[in-house]
Coordinates of C-alpha atoms in Angstrom, one line a residue:
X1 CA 91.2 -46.0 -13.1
X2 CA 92.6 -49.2 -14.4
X3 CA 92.5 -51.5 -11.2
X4 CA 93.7 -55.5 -11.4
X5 CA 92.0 -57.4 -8.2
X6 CA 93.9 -60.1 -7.9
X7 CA 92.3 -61.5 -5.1
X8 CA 94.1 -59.6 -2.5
X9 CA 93.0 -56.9 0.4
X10 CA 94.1 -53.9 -1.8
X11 CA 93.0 -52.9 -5.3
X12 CA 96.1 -52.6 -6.4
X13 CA 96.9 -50.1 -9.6
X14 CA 97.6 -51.8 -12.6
X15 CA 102.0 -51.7 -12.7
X16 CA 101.8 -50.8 -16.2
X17 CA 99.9 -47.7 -15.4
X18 CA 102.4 -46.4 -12.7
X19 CA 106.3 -45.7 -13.3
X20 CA 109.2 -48.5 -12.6
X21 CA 109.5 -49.0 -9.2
X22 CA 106.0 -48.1 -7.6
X23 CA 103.4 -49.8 -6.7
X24 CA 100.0 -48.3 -5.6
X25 CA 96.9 -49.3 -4.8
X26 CA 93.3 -48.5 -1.9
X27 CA 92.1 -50.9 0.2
X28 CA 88.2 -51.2 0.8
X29 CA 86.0 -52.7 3.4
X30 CA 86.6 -56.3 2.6
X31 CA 89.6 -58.5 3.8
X32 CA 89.9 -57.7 7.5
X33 CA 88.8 -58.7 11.3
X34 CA 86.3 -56.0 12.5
X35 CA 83.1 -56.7 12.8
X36 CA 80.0 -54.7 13.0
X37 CA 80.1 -50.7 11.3
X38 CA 84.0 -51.7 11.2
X39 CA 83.7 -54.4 9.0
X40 CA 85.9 -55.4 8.0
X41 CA 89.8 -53.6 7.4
X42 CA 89.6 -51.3 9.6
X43 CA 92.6 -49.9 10.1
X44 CA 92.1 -46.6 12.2
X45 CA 92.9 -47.1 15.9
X46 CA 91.4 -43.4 16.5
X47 CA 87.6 -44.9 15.7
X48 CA 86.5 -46.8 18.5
X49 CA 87.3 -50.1 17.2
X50 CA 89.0 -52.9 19.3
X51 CA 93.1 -52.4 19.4
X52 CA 94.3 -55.8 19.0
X53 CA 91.9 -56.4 15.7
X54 CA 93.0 -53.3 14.1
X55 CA 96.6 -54.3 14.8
X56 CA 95.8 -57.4 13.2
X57 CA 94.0 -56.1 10.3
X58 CA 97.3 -53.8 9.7
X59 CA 99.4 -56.6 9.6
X60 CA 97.7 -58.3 7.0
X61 CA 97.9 -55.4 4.9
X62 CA 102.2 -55.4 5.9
X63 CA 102.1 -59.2 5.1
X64 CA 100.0 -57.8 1.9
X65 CA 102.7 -55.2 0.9
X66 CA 105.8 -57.6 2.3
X67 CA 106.8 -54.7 4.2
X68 CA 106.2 -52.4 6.8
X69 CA 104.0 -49.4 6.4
X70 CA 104.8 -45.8 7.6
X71 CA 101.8 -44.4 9.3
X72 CA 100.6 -40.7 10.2
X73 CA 98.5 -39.1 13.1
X74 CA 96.4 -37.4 10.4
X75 CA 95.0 -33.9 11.6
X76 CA 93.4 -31.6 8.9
X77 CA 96.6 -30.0 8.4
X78 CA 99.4 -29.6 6.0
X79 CA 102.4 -30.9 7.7
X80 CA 104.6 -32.8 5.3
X81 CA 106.9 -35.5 6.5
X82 CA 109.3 -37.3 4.7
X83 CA 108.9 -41.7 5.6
X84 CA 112.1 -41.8 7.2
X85 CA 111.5 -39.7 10.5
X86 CA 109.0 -42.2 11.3
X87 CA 109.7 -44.2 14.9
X88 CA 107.4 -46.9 16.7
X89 CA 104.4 -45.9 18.2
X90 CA 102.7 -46.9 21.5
X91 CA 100.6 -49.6 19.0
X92 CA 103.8 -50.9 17.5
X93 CA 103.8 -49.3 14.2
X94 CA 106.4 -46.8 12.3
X95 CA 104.7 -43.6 12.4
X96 CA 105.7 -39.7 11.4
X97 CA 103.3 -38.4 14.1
X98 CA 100.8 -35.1 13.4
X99 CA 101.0 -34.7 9.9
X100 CA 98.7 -35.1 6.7
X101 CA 101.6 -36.4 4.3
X102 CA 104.6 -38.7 3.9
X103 CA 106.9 -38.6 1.2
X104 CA 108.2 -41.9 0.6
X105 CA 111.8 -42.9 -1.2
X106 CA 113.3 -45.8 -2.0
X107 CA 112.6 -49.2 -0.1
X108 CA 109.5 -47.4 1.6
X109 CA 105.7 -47.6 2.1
X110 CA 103.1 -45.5 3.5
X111 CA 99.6 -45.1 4.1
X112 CA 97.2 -42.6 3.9
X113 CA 93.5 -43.2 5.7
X114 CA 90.5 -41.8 4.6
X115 CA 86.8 -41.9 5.1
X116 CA 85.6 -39.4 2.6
X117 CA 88.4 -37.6 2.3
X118 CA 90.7 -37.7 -0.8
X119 CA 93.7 -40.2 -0.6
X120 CA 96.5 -38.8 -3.2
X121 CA 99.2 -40.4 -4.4
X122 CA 102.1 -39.1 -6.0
X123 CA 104.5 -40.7 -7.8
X124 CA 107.4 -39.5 -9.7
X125 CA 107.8 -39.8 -13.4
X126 CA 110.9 -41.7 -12.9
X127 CA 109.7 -44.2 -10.2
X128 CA 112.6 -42.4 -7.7
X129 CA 109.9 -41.1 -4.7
X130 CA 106.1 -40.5 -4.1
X131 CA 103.8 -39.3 -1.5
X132 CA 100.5 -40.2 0.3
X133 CA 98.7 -37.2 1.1
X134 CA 95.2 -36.5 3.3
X135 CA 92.9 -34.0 1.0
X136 CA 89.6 -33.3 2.8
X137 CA 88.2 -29.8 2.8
X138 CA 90.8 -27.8 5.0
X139 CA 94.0 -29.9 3.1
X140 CA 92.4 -28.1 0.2
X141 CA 91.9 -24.6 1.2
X142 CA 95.9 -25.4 2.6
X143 CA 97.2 -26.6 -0.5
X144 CA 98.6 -29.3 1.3
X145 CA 99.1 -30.5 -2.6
X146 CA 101.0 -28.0 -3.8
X147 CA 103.5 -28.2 -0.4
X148 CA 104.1 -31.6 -1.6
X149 CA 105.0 -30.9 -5.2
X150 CA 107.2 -28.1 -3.4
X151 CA 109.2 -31.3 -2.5
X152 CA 108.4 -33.8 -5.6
X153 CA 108.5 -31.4 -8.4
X154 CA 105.4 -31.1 -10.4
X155 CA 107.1 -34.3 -13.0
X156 CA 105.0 -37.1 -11.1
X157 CA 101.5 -39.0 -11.5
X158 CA 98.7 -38.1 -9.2
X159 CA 96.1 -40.5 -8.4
X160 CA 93.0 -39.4 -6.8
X161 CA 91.2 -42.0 -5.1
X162 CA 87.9 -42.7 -3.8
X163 CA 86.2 -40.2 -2.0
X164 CA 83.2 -38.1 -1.1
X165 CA 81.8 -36.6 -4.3
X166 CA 80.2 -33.1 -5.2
X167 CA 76.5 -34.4 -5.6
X168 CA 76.7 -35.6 -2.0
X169 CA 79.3 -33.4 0.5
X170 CA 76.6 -31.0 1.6
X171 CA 78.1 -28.0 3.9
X172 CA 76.8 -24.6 4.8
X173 CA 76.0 -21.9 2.1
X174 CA 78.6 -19.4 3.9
X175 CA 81.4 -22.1 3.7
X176 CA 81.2 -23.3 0.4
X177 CA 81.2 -19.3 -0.7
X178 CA 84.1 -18.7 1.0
X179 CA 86.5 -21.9 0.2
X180 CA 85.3 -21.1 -3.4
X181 CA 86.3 -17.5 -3.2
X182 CA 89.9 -18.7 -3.0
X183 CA 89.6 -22.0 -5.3
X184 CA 87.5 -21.3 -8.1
X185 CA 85.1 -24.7 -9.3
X186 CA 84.8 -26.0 -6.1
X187 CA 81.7 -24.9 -5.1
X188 CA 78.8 -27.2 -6.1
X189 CA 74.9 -28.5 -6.1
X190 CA 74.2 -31.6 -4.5
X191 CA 72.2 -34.2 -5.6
X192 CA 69.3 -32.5 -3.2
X193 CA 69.6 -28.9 -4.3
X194 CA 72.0 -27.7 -1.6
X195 CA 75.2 -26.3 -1.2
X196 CA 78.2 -28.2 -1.4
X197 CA 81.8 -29.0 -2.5
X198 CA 83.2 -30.9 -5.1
X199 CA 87.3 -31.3 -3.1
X200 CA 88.0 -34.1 -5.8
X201 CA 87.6 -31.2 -8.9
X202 CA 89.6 -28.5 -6.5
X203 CA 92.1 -31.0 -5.9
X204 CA 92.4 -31.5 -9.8
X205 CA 92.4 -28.0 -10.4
X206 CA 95.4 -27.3 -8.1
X207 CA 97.2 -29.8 -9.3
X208 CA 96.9 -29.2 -12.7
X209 CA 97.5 -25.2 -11.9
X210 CA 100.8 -26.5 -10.1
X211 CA 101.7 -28.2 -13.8
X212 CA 100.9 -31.7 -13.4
X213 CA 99.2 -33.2 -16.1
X214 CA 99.2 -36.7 -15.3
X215 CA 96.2 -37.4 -13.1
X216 CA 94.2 -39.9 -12.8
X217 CA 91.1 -39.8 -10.9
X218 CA 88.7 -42.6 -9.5
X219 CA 84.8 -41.9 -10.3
X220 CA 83.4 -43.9 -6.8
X221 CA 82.3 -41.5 -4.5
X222 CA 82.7 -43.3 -1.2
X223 CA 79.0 -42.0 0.4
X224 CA 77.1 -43.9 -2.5
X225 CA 79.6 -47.1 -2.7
X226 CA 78.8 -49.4 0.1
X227 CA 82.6 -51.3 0.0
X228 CA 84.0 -48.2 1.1
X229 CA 84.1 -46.6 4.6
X230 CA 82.4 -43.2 4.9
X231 CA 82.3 -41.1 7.7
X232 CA 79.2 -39.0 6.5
X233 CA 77.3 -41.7 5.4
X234 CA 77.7 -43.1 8.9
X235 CA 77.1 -40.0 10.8
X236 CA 73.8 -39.8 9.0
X237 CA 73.2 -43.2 10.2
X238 CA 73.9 -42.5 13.4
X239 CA 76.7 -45.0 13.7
X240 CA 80.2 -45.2 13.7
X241 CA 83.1 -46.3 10.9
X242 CA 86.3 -47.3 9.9
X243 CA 88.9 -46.2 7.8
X244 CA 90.4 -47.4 4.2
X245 CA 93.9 -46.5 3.3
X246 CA 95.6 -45.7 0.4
X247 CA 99.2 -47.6 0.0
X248 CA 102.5 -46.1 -2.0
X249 CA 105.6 -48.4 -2.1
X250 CA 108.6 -47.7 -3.7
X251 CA 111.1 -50.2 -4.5

């Protein structure tokens, strides 16, 4: 993925890579207030870190952005919201609620968190409208993708971002056998010899099955890269995490 740091809290997608208008980008660890297995942009209130520095750390990513960010209640599902239903929530920020993706129009931005999970962006051809989408292993099997592009069209740009890779997403045998028996490819080895999933593959498989052919997809899986958050990688550690976001604007 071609990425220009320019010093800032978010990677931000090179413009020349994205269509008129948009502006894309992930944020990673580095950049914010928390401290300890939050440090340091946090910006997940549901985590266990303190309120007031994850409402700080959120408005430096709205100073960041010059705008404010619509937020979702993320919850493994495949609810699909568009930006401008979103109303304040009890921490002060615009938010859609339940949902696991926001479609964002002109003179918007949203956010999609992750910790392992795939953060998608979508982003019309013509610069017009985009979503942020949640992809983990049950947005898959739902196709939560393909609900989206039921609203987009299948003319857009789709940028996978980091996330848990196949060589390390180990789940049971019987689950990995049974997501694959309705998505082909997604089933996987890890790096140890057990079963697993690959969701960044089945994500690219759907989409491209729904007709896009523009995807771009980052290669850092966030269990092995140690500026990203990842829930697994904590877990295993016994410890707890935050969250990273992915960030659409359209002008």
């Amino acid at each position: 993925m071609s990425i220009a740091d320019l010093g800032s809290i978010v990677d931000w997608c090179s413009p020349a890579s994205l269509p008129r208008g948009a502006r894309a980008g992930f944020t990673s660890r580095r950049g914010g207030r928390s401290d300890g297995g939050y440090a340091s942009l946090n910006l997940g209130f549901h985590v266990g870190d303190d309120p007031g520095t994850v409402r700080t750390n959120r408005h430096l990513l709205e100073e960041e952005v010059g705008q404010e960010i619509v937020w979702m209640d993320q919850v493994h599902g495949a609810t699909v919201v568009p930006a401008d239903r979103a109303e304040r929530d009890a921490n002060g920020f615009l938010s859609v609620g339940a949902a696991d993706a926001i479609v964002v129009g002109k003179g918007q931005a949203a956010a999609v968190m992750v910790a392992d999970c795939v953060p998608l962006i979508l982003v019309a051809l013509d610069g017009s409208a985009g979503a942020v989408v949640h992809v983990g292993r049950a947005g898959l099997d739902l196709a939560i993708a393909s609900r989206v592009l039921d609203e987009l069209g299948s003319e857009v740009r789709a940028i996978l971002g980091p996330s848990i890779c196949g060589r390390c997403y180990e789940v049971p045998p019987a689950m990995a056998s049974d997501i694959a028996s309705r998505w082909p490819g997604v089933e996987t080895l890890t790096s140890a010899g057990t079963s697993g999933l690959d969701i960044p593959a089945g994500l690219e498989a759907q989409l491209r099955a729904d007709g896009v052919v523009d995807i771009v997809r980052s290669q850092a899986c966030t269990y092995e890269t140690a500026s990203c958050f990842s829930h697994r990688r904590a877990s295993h550690a016994g410890s707890q995490t935050g969250r990273f976001a992915g960030i659409l604007q359209i002008s």
